[in-house]
Structure formats: structure tokens, C-alpha cells
Tab-separated table of C-alpha atoms and ligand atoms in Angstrom:
chain	number	residue	atom	x	y	z
A	1	MET	CA	0.000	0.000	0.000
A	2	ILE	CA	1.277	3.451	-0.902
A	3	VAL	CA	0.893	5.892	1.969
A	4	ASN	CA	4.080	7.934	1.787
A	5	VAL	CA	6.993	8.710	-0.522
A	6	ASP	CA	9.151	5.909	0.871
A	7	ASP	CA	6.481	3.401	-0.128
A	8	PHE	CA	7.216	4.260	-3.756
A	9	ARG	CA	10.815	3.220	-3.166
A	10	LEU	CA	9.662	-0.252	-2.162
A	11	ALA	CA	7.179	-0.435	-5.031
A	12	ALA	CA	9.967	0.564	-7.453
A	13	LYS	CA	12.213	-2.106	-5.965
A	14	ARG	CA	9.621	-4.736	-6.848
A	15	ARG	CA	9.189	-3.472	-10.401
A	16	LEU	CA	12.691	-2.514	-11.525
A	17	PRO	CA	15.605	-4.807	-12.396
A	18	LYS	CA	18.094	-4.681	-9.525
A	19	ILE	CA	20.723	-2.799	-11.580
A	20	PHE	CA	18.394	0.145	-12.123
A	21	PHE	CA	16.920	0.156	-8.626
A	22	ASP	CA	20.401	0.160	-7.107
A	23	TYR	CA	21.566	2.856	-9.521
A	24	ILE	CA	18.786	5.197	-8.365
A	25	ASP	CA	18.907	4.248	-4.701
A	26	GLY	CA	22.642	4.197	-4.057
A	27	GLY	CA	25.073	6.793	-2.818
A	28	SER	CA	28.828	7.018	-3.222
A	29	PHE	CA	31.401	5.041	-1.214
A	30	GLY	CA	30.253	4.460	2.393
A	31	GLU	CA	26.953	6.355	1.803
A	32	GLU	CA	27.604	8.600	4.796
A	33	THR	CA	26.294	11.738	3.064
A	34	LEU	CA	23.270	9.797	1.852
A	35	ARG	CA	22.443	9.002	5.491
A	36	ARG	CA	23.218	12.538	6.710
A	37	ASN	CA	20.797	13.949	4.168
A	38	ARG	CA	17.947	12.210	5.973
A	39	ARG	CA	19.291	12.267	9.519
A	40	ASP	CA	19.900	16.014	9.683
A	41	PHE	CA	16.222	16.816	9.223
A	42	ASP	CA	15.634	15.122	12.587
A	43	GLY	CA	17.508	17.836	14.487
A	44	ILE	CA	15.035	20.493	13.361
A	45	ALA	CA	11.548	20.656	14.890
A	46	LEU	CA	8.498	22.516	13.605
A	47	ARG	CA	6.863	24.864	16.110
A	48	GLN	CA	3.238	24.098	16.889
A	49	ASN	CA	1.182	27.268	17.311
A	50	VAL	CA	-2.459	26.720	18.127
A	51	LEU	CA	-5.792	28.518	17.921
A	52	THR	CA	-4.811	30.683	14.984
A	53	GLY	CA	-8.143	30.115	13.223
A	54	HIS	CA	-6.971	29.546	9.646
A	55	ASP	CA	-9.180	27.099	7.793
A	56	THR	CA	-7.207	26.778	4.531
A	57	GLN	CA	-3.546	26.616	3.620
A	58	ASP	CA	-2.120	28.135	0.457
A	59	LEU	CA	0.888	26.228	-0.888
A	60	THR	CA	1.520	28.370	-3.958
A	61	THR	CA	4.895	30.089	-4.206
A	62	THR	CA	7.039	31.953	-6.677
A	63	PHE	CA	10.530	30.795	-7.469
A	64	LEU	CA	12.790	31.279	-10.484
A	65	GLY	CA	10.337	34.001	-11.441
A	66	ARG	CA	7.418	31.605	-11.945
A	67	ARG	CA	4.297	30.818	-9.980
A	68	SER	CA	4.241	27.214	-8.752
A	69	SER	CA	1.304	25.337	-7.183
A	70	LEU	CA	3.699	23.718	-4.732
A	71	PRO	CA	7.063	24.907	-3.380
A	72	LEU	CA	8.907	22.244	-5.366
A	73	MET	CA	9.860	21.068	-8.837
A	74	LEU	CA	11.094	17.858	-10.450
A	75	GLY	CA	14.889	18.129	-10.582
A	76	PRO	CA	17.158	16.626	-13.233
A	77	VAL	CA	17.389	12.835	-13.060
A	78	GLY	CA	19.161	10.950	-15.817
A	79	TYR	CA	17.853	7.880	-17.687
A	80	LEU	CA	14.168	8.318	-16.695
A	81	GLY	CA	13.245	6.451	-19.872
A	82	LEU	CA	14.986	3.339	-18.552
A	83	TYR	CA	12.854	3.223	-15.403
A	84	ARG	CA	9.570	3.609	-17.290
A	85	GLY	CA	8.904	3.671	-21.045
A	86	GLU	CA	8.893	7.320	-22.228
A	87	GLY	CA	9.754	8.267	-18.646
A	88	ASP	CA	10.964	11.769	-19.508
A	89	ILE	CA	7.626	12.617	-21.108
A	90	LEU	CA	5.550	11.029	-18.340
A	91	ALA	CA	7.413	12.979	-15.644
A	92	ALA	CA	7.006	16.234	-17.562
A	93	LYS	CA	3.289	15.570	-18.047
A	94	ALA	CA	2.796	14.865	-14.341
A	95	ALA	CA	4.640	18.075	-13.447
A	96	ALA	CA	2.684	20.189	-15.923
A	97	LYS	CA	-0.654	18.823	-14.675
A	98	ALA	CA	0.308	19.501	-11.066
A	99	GLY	CA	1.400	23.059	-11.913
A	100	VAL	CA	5.062	22.549	-11.011
A	101	ALA	CA	8.174	22.884	-13.192
A	102	TYR	CA	10.500	20.123	-14.308
A	103	CYS	CA	14.131	20.173	-15.305
A	104	LEU	CA	15.267	17.791	-18.010
A	105	SER	CA	18.689	16.187	-17.518
A	106	THR	CA	21.473	16.202	-20.120
A	107	PHE	CA	21.150	12.415	-19.735
A	108	SER	CA	17.509	12.229	-20.797
A	109	LEU	CA	16.549	9.793	-23.525
A	110	LYS	CA	14.120	12.187	-25.194
A	111	SER	CA	15.268	15.613	-26.312
A	112	ILE	CA	13.813	18.629	-24.531
A	113	GLU	CA	12.024	19.604	-27.755
A	114	THR	CA	10.213	16.268	-27.896
A	115	VAL	CA	9.309	16.512	-24.205
A	116	ALA	CA	8.112	20.102	-24.560
A	117	ARG	CA	5.915	19.175	-27.526
A	118	ALA	CA	4.384	16.213	-25.704
A	119	ALA	CA	3.951	17.706	-22.242
A	120	GLY	CA	4.028	21.523	-22.283
A	121	GLY	CA	4.459	23.046	-18.836
A	122	ASN	CA	7.293	25.057	-17.314
A	123	ARG	CA	10.509	23.407	-18.366
A	124	ASP	CA	14.160	23.916	-17.567
A	125	PHE	CA	17.281	22.218	-18.846
A	126	GLN	CA	20.204	20.806	-16.859
A	127	LEU	CA	23.569	21.083	-18.529
A	128	TYR	CA	26.713	19.087	-17.984
A	129	VAL	CA	29.375	21.229	-19.628
A	130	LEU	CA	31.214	18.996	-22.099
A	131	ASN	CA	34.751	19.305	-23.362
A	132	ASP	CA	33.216	19.183	-26.828
A	133	LYS	CA	32.267	22.850	-27.087
A	134	GLY	CA	30.269	22.328	-30.272
A	135	LEU	CA	28.024	19.768	-28.578
A	136	THR	CA	27.625	21.973	-25.483
A	137	GLU	CA	26.514	24.800	-27.798
A	138	GLU	CA	24.106	22.466	-29.548
A	139	LEU	CA	22.528	21.408	-26.238
A	140	LEU	CA	22.051	25.079	-25.335
A	141	THR	CA	20.513	25.928	-28.704
A	142	VAL	CA	18.075	23.025	-28.507
A	143	ALA	CA	17.109	24.010	-24.949
A	144	GLU	CA	16.509	27.597	-26.045
A	145	ARG	CA	14.433	26.482	-28.999
A	146	ALA	CA	12.355	24.277	-26.697
A	147	GLY	CA	11.566	27.267	-24.484
A	148	ALA	CA	13.576	26.252	-21.413
A	149	GLY	CA	13.234	28.960	-18.779
A	150	ALA	CA	16.243	28.244	-16.590
A	151	LEU	CA	19.548	26.579	-17.273
A	152	PHE	CA	20.790	24.462	-14.377
A	153	VAL	CA	24.537	23.977	-14.699
A	154	THR	CA	25.647	21.056	-12.581
A	155	VAL	CA	29.071	21.646	-11.059
A	156	ASP	CA	29.596	18.826	-8.560
A	157	THR	CA	30.426	16.031	-10.992
A	158	ALA	CA	33.898	16.869	-12.371
A	159	ILE	CA	34.616	13.265	-11.524
A	160	THR	CA	31.987	10.652	-10.723
A	161	GLY	CA	31.824	9.297	-7.174
A	162	ILE	CA	31.989	5.511	-7.052
A	163	ARG	CA	28.650	3.960	-6.200
A	164	GLU	CA	29.684	0.575	-4.988
A	165	LYS	CA	26.380	-1.130	-5.744
A	166	ASP	CA	26.810	-0.153	-9.409
A	167	VAL	CA	30.316	-1.608	-9.422
A	168	ARG	CA	29.052	-4.892	-7.959
A	169	ASN	CA	26.179	-5.011	-10.460
A	170	GLY	CA	28.541	-4.331	-13.361
A	171	PHE	CA	26.448	-1.263	-14.249
A	172	ARG	CA	29.249	1.287	-14.131
A	173	ALA	CA	31.389	-0.384	-16.756
A	174	ALA	CA	28.580	-1.522	-19.047
A	175	THR	CA	28.144	-0.116	-22.527
A	176	ARG	CA	25.572	-2.738	-23.477
A	177	PRO	CA	23.528	-5.220	-21.437
A	178	THR	CA	25.635	-8.213	-20.339
A	179	PRO	CA	24.099	-11.732	-20.123
A	180	ARG	CA	23.892	-11.280	-16.332
A	181	MET	CA	22.029	-8.007	-16.744
A	182	LEU	CA	19.670	-9.542	-19.279
A	183	ALA	CA	18.939	-12.425	-16.894
A	184	ASN	CA	18.267	-9.875	-14.177
A	185	MET	CA	15.947	-7.884	-16.452
A	186	ALA	CA	14.033	-11.046	-17.341
A	187	THR	CA	12.984	-11.357	-13.684
A	188	ARG	CA	10.949	-8.171	-14.128
A	189	PRO	CA	8.517	-8.962	-17.001
A	190	PHE	CA	6.248	-5.929	-16.499
A	191	TRP	CA	9.237	-3.625	-16.718
A	192	CYS	CA	10.559	-5.469	-19.826
A	193	TYR	CA	7.222	-5.265	-21.599
A	194	ASP	CA	6.784	-1.581	-20.806
A	195	ILE	CA	10.304	-0.579	-21.870
A	196	LEU	CA	10.293	-2.613	-25.090
A	197	ARG	CA	6.879	-1.214	-26.031
A	198	ALA	CA	8.467	2.257	-25.992
A	199	GLY	CA	11.181	1.104	-28.440
A	200	THR	CA	14.859	0.304	-27.951
A	201	PRO	CA	16.147	2.810	-25.366
A	202	ALA	CA	18.424	5.392	-27.005
A	203	VAL	CA	19.459	9.002	-26.479
A	204	GLU	CA	17.532	10.978	-29.084
A	205	ILE	CA	19.910	13.903	-29.338
A	206	LEU	CA	22.872	11.615	-30.037
A	207	ALA	CA	21.028	9.443	-32.560
A	208	ARG	CA	22.904	10.548	-35.649
A	209	LYS	CA	26.205	11.505	-34.039
A	210	PRO	CA	29.253	9.454	-34.916
A	211	GLY	CA	31.389	8.256	-32.011
A	212	PHE	CA	28.567	7.774	-29.490
A	213	GLY	CA	27.392	4.300	-30.471
A	214	LYS	CA	23.770	3.204	-30.534
A	215	GLY	CA	22.074	1.929	-27.377
A	216	ALA	CA	21.348	4.188	-24.385
A	217	LEU	CA	24.074	2.640	-22.196
A	218	GLU	CA	26.816	3.058	-24.788
A	219	GLN	CA	25.705	6.581	-25.685
A	220	ALA	CA	25.558	7.601	-22.026
A	221	ALA	CA	29.002	6.135	-21.320
A	222	ASN	CA	30.433	8.098	-24.250
A	223	LEU	CA	28.665	11.269	-23.145
A	224	SER	CA	29.924	10.865	-19.552
A	225	ARG	CA	33.464	10.639	-20.860
A	226	ARG	CA	33.031	14.062	-22.408
A	227	ILE	CA	32.017	15.860	-19.189
A	228	ASP	CA	34.543	18.661	-18.749
A	229	LYS	CA	36.690	17.849	-15.712
A	230	THR	CA	38.332	21.273	-15.842
A	231	LEU	CA	35.091	23.254	-15.512
A	232	ASN	CA	35.811	26.548	-13.753
A	233	TRP	CA	34.311	29.948	-12.919
A	234	ALA	CA	35.492	31.454	-16.222
A	235	GLN	CA	33.303	28.977	-18.109
A	236	ILE	CA	30.361	29.875	-15.887
A	237	GLU	CA	30.940	33.509	-16.898
A	238	TRP	CA	30.869	32.399	-20.537
A	239	LEU	CA	27.589	30.585	-19.905
A	240	ARG	CA	26.209	33.671	-18.183
A	241	ASP	CA	26.821	35.671	-21.350
A	242	ARG	CA	25.535	32.924	-23.594
A	243	TRP	CA	22.280	32.018	-21.787
A	244	LYS	CA	19.627	34.712	-21.757
A	245	GLY	CA	17.262	33.035	-19.289
A	246	LYS	CA	17.815	32.313	-15.598
A	247	LEU	CA	21.157	30.751	-14.791
A	248	VAL	CA	21.194	28.337	-11.855
A	249	ILE	CA	24.340	26.685	-10.500
A	250	LYS	CA	23.565	23.256	-9.081
A	251	GLY	CA	25.865	21.611	-6.556
A	252	ILE	CA	26.974	24.332	-4.134
A	253	LEU	CA	27.613	23.590	-0.460
A	254	GLU	CA	30.016	26.331	0.666
A	255	PRO	CA	29.159	29.989	1.467
A	256	ASP	CA	32.230	31.273	-0.424
A	257	ASP	CA	31.145	29.424	-3.560
A	258	ALA	CA	27.641	30.830	-3.160
A	259	MET	CA	29.097	34.351	-3.040
A	260	LYS	CA	31.182	33.622	-6.111
A	261	ALA	CA	28.071	32.396	-7.926
A	262	ARG	CA	26.395	35.701	-7.154
A	263	GLU	CA	29.445	37.632	-8.411
A	264	VAL	CA	29.451	35.870	-11.768
A	265	GLY	CA	25.784	36.736	-12.223
A	266	ALA	CA	23.979	33.493	-11.418
A	267	ASP	CA	20.310	34.051	-10.602
A	268	ALA	CA	20.087	31.123	-8.220
A	269	ILE	CA	21.997	28.173	-6.818
A	270	VAL	CA	20.899	24.718	-5.827
A	271	LEU	CA	22.403	23.613	-2.543
A	272	SER	CA	23.072	20.015	-3.468
A	273	ASN	CA	25.355	17.109	-2.702
A	274	HIS	CA	23.793	15.227	-5.625
A	275	GLY	CA	21.716	13.151	-3.226
A	276	GLY	CA	24.829	11.735	-1.543
A	277	ARG	CA	26.070	10.347	-4.850
A	278	GLN	CA	29.264	12.407	-5.174
A	279	LEU	CA	31.536	13.620	-2.340
A	280	ASP	CA	30.979	11.132	0.459
A	281	SER	CA	31.237	12.778	3.904
A	282	ALA	CA	30.052	16.075	2.411
A	283	ALA	CA	27.621	17.944	4.659
A	284	SER	CA	23.895	17.543	4.278
A	285	THR	CA	22.315	20.444	2.424
A	286	ILE	CA	19.841	21.288	5.199
A	287	SER	CA	22.742	21.726	7.649
A	288	VAL	CA	24.543	24.304	5.470
A	289	LEU	CA	21.434	26.207	4.373
A	290	PRO	CA	21.344	28.646	7.364
A	291	GLU	CA	24.972	29.688	6.839
A	292	ILE	CA	24.545	30.189	3.104
A	293	ALA	CA	21.274	32.101	3.595
A	294	ASP	CA	23.035	34.302	6.131
A	295	ARG	CA	25.914	35.118	3.774
A	296	THR	CA	23.846	35.694	0.630
A	297	ARG	CA	21.181	37.791	2.432
A	298	GLY	CA	18.471	37.460	-0.160
A	299	GLU	CA	20.715	38.646	-3.013
A	300	LEU	CA	20.827	35.183	-4.566
A	301	GLU	CA	17.880	32.832	-4.848
A	302	LEU	CA	18.468	29.577	-2.956
A	303	LEU	CA	17.042	26.272	-4.107
A	304	ILE	CA	17.872	23.021	-2.403
A	305	ASP	CA	17.752	19.256	-2.910
A	306	SER	CA	19.134	16.008	-1.462
A	307	GLY	CA	17.131	13.809	0.848
A	308	PHE	CA	13.689	15.431	0.600
A	309	ARG	CA	11.036	12.763	1.221
A	310	ARG	CA	8.459	14.434	3.490
A	311	GLY	CA	6.343	17.568	3.403
A	312	SER	CA	7.926	18.533	6.724
A	313	ASP	CA	11.423	18.379	5.135
A	314	ILE	CA	10.301	20.911	2.556
A	315	LEU	CA	8.747	23.221	5.181
A	316	LYS	CA	12.017	23.204	7.142
A	317	ALA	CA	14.045	24.257	4.105
A	318	LEU	CA	11.603	27.024	3.202
A	319	ALA	CA	11.704	28.372	6.755
A	320	LEU	CA	15.508	28.396	6.591
A	321	GLY	CA	15.616	30.537	3.448
A	322	ALA	CA	15.139	28.272	0.422
A	323	SER	CA	12.603	29.422	-2.141
A	324	GLY	CA	12.018	25.986	-3.624
A	325	VAL	CA	12.980	22.310	-3.383
A	326	LEU	CA	14.073	19.962	-6.170
A	327	LEU	CA	12.917	16.372	-5.934
A	328	GLY	CA	15.164	13.570	-7.176
A	329	ARG	CA	14.661	9.969	-6.091
A	330	ALA	CA	11.184	10.745	-4.707
A	331	TYR	CA	9.795	11.127	-8.211
A	332	ALA	CA	12.169	8.700	-9.965
A	333	PHE	CA	10.801	5.902	-7.757
A	334	ALA	CA	7.203	7.089	-8.161
A	335	LEU	CA	7.703	7.080	-11.943
A	336	ALA	CA	9.211	3.597	-11.924
A	337	ALA	CA	6.433	2.278	-9.708
A	338	GLY	CA	3.419	3.956	-11.241
A	339	GLY	CA	4.302	6.049	-14.313
A	340	GLU	CA	2.649	9.448	-14.656
A	341	ALA	CA	-0.060	8.510	-12.138
A	342	GLY	CA	2.640	7.475	-9.676
A	343	ILE	CA	4.216	10.923	-9.773
A	344	ALA	CA	0.808	12.590	-9.514
A	345	ARG	CA	0.045	10.511	-6.408
A	346	MET	CA	3.477	11.221	-4.894
A	347	LEU	CA	2.954	14.962	-5.379
A	348	SER	CA	-0.488	14.810	-3.810
A	349	ILE	CA	0.977	12.973	-0.795
A	350	LEU	CA	3.572	15.729	-0.328
A	351	GLU	CA	0.868	18.352	-0.826
A	352	SER	CA	-1.311	16.907	1.899
A	353	GLU	CA	1.647	16.474	4.274
A	354	MET	CA	2.561	20.142	3.788
A	355	THR	CA	-1.031	21.325	4.137
A	356	ILE	CA	-1.628	19.397	7.345
A	357	ASN	CA	1.697	20.378	8.897
A	358	LEU	CA	1.218	24.050	8.049
A	359	ALA	CA	-2.253	23.940	9.605
A	360	LEU	CA	-0.880	22.334	12.764
A	361	MET	CA	1.854	24.980	12.871
A	362	GLY	CA	-0.903	27.591	12.869
A	363	LEU	CA	0.124	29.015	9.492
A	364	GLU	CA	-2.084	29.858	6.535
A	365	SER	CA	0.440	29.768	3.705
A	366	ILE	CA	3.962	29.090	2.507
A	367	GLU	CA	4.394	32.866	2.333
A	368	ALA	CA	3.527	33.128	6.031
A	369	LEU	CA	6.035	30.359	6.796
A	370	GLN	CA	8.753	32.140	4.827
A	371	ALA	CA	7.952	35.439	6.539
A	372	LYS	CA	8.303	33.756	9.933
A	373	GLY	CA	11.553	32.113	8.834
A	374	ALA	CA	13.643	30.280	11.423
A	375	ASP	CA	11.185	31.436	14.133
A	376	ALA	CA	8.874	28.732	12.788
A	377	LEU	CA	11.436	26.118	13.892
A	378	ARG	CA	13.284	24.829	16.918
A	379	ILE	CA	16.796	24.043	15.766
A	380	GLY	CA	18.942	21.483	17.565
A	381	SER	CA	15.964	19.705	19.115
B	401	FMN	C1	19.256	8.217	-10.578
B	401	FMN	C2	19.719	9.632	-10.467
B	401	FMN	C3	20.175	10.300	-11.613
B	401	FMN	C4	20.580	11.622	-11.522
B	401	FMN	N1	20.954	12.291	-12.667
B	401	FMN	C5	21.297	13.593	-12.594
B	401	FMN	C6	21.631	14.310	-13.767
B	401	FMN	O1	21.608	13.784	-14.867
B	401	FMN	N2	21.983	15.614	-13.633
B	401	FMN	C7	22.012	16.253	-12.415
B	401	FMN	O2	22.325	17.441	-12.332
B	401	FMN	N3	21.689	15.583	-11.296
B	401	FMN	C8	21.326	14.294	-11.352
B	401	FMN	N4	20.971	13.625	-10.206
B	401	FMN	C9	20.942	14.356	-8.927
B	401	FMN	C10	19.562	14.972	-8.683
B	401	FMN	O3	19.315	16.053	-9.546
B	401	FMN	C11	19.453	15.493	-7.242
B	401	FMN	O4	20.522	16.366	-6.971
B	401	FMN	C12	19.412	14.389	-6.204
B	401	FMN	O5	18.693	13.270	-6.675
B	401	FMN	C13	18.778	14.901	-4.937
B	401	FMN	O6	18.776	13.951	-3.930
B	401	FMN	P1	17.501	13.008	-3.594
B	401	FMN	O7	17.437	12.015	-4.692
B	401	FMN	O8	17.887	12.405	-2.291
B	401	FMN	O9	16.300	13.876	-3.531
B	401	FMN	C14	20.556	12.303	-10.272
B	401	FMN	C15	20.101	11.622	-9.146
B	401	FMN	C16	19.675	10.309	-9.238
B	401	FMN	C17	19.165	9.621	-7.993
């Protein structure tokens, strides 16, 4: 039975081949940051104010210059089309229907133009800067043409953290399914049927490019190899000139880096440790949010992700100065388990958790929560 976001994780575990479930679920090395991301929410309590007489709660907010029905969006998650046939499109449709934005990953199977045509809605694009400048330019042009509002430049993946489950499953090295993987996939017939019905998985934007191979795994491995390891602030300045929409830097955890992002003209940052998938032993994002909010003093919009599974998690981040939350695994699992309807249900669960908690806090809206700020919380409880 699905009652909360974690239930989707278990439902996805039953439906997905182990290699894909582990790929989504895992963190890097000893998974310490993965655990911190959840654990650090526990040290923050919500204040319960009673008898305030509000009978409705308004969850609408504005972030990245757009109105959103909920204070969240679907963040960039690669390979959605391998967890559910046409996964990129289904996620975008669910977001558009719920009135929230979505951000398409560089590692999506469908191009942002195809997704935009099929789903509409407020869309953004996540860019991994590649050492192939021509291809980076092409990704930007396609995103512009597709009407992407914000460009999320991910900066915490110069080198990929080792996710040990992927190594054990042989997923990291694979450029095409091995016999062991195929045997594993065969244990999940509903998944097989659904994926094959959508056609052989492949990265649309690389379809006619020489040197990338054919299947999704081979194309993705070749694309990963081209991620620019030497990415630096000068290139972010170049991107700032190049991209006319909102520029968001994703993967910041230090106040000095946040200040630098502001200096180079970023509109927003995402406090992110990539869901505990990169630097293991990095701080949780919720624990660094107060310091970064204090340093940036409202001059830089702060978004946040990593570990958000409950409505109360989101309320805590908003009270501490974030203007919106990006979901990662929460919706990837909901998509794997239930397709578009799964994401819709997951969003409605978070909506009701936020509504009920706000009511019990004695608050009438997200705006009221943000106005109250850290006074809405007890920190260190
Ligand atoms: C399976 C998976 C794939 C991801 N792919 C990308 C990606 O392509 N680009 C990116 O910027 N972040 C990617 N991320 C990171 C997410 O955008 C986000 O930072 C992270 O999932 C947040 O943590 P959470 O999953 O605990 O909510 C990925 C995360 C997961 C779990």
C-alpha cells in the first residue's frame, strides 16, 4: 500500500531490475552523506502554534520568477526512460498537470524539444558542460528552442563518485547489457514489456552523431566521458553571457562558492550534494542552508535538494531561506512504480503532508512560513 513517498521506493524495488533500482537508490562510497541527508532533518523541529483560526492553507509560491502550485519542482534525473517507457515525457506531463516545473537532464533519452511538444508546462534544462564545445553549444541551442526557462549547470560532478552497488552489479562499466544483466531484467517482465513497447532505449539527441554508439548505455558512457573535468568559474561567466534566461548553479555547499556564484551573475543556486552520490562525507544540504542564507542575504535565490522525502522536510528548508525544493529519487521511484499517475500521487501525498503540517503549525500559507523564517522552527531539538 502506498501511503508515503518511501512506499514508492519499495514499489519501485519490486518493479525494476536490480541494476536500475540500485543505480537510483545508491550513494557514493560508504553512503555517509546519503544518510546525513535524511538524519539532519531530525535535528530540526516545527513549532506548533495553536488557535490561529486559519481554515485553509495556500501552498503556492514563486521561485525562479514563476508561480508554482507547490514549493517544489522535479529536478534533473538521468535515464528516466529506462525506469519507465517514455519516462521523460511522463514525468514532464505529471509536473505540468500539477502546476510545477520540471528540469530535463542532459542524460535524458528524449530531447527537450520532444518533451516540450508532448507535455508543455514550465521546463528547464540541466547542462553538464562537455569538453566538446560544439556539442555543449548544440545542447544550449536546442534548450533555447524548446523554451527552457532556466539553465541548471551542474558543477559537482567533475569526476563521478563511485557507487559501490553499481560496481558490484557491473552497471558502471557496461556499454551494453551483459548476459547477467539480461537475466536480471528477465525477472521483471512488467518492466521489460513496458520498456520494449516504448522502443529500444536510445538518447535521441545523439542518434545521428558518430562516435557515441547506438544503445542508451553506450551513448551515455560516451557522453559521460566528455564531461569537462576542468570546468571553472570562467566557463560559468561564458555561460552567463551565452544564456539569456535564468542561470542556476547546481551543486553548491560552501558559502564562499555561493558568493562567487552571485558575483558571476547566477540568478540562483541549488544547494546540493547530488543526493549523496558524489563527495561522500560532504555535509547535508539542510545543515549548510542557514549559513549560506546568512551570507547571501536574499541577493541570490536559494534552491535546495538532497534527501527530501516528506512535506515537513520541505517546510524546514523554506523556513531556513530556500525558495524551492528539487525532488530527485522521490519522483524517480514514483515514476518507476506507477508512471505518470505514480508521480501525480506522490505529489499529492507531499501536498497533503505540507497542508496538514502548516495547519498544525498555525500558518495559513507558505508565504507566512517564509515570513516567519527560522522562528517557525526549533533548531537542535
Ligand atoms: C538516478 C539519479 C540520476 C541523476 N541524474 C542527474 C543528472 O543527470 N543531472 C544532475 O544534475 N543531477 C542528477 N541527479 C541528482 C539529482 O538532480 C538530485 O541532486 C538528487 O537526486 C537529490 O537527492 P535526492 O534524490 O535524495 O532527492 C541524479 C540523481 C539520481 C538519484
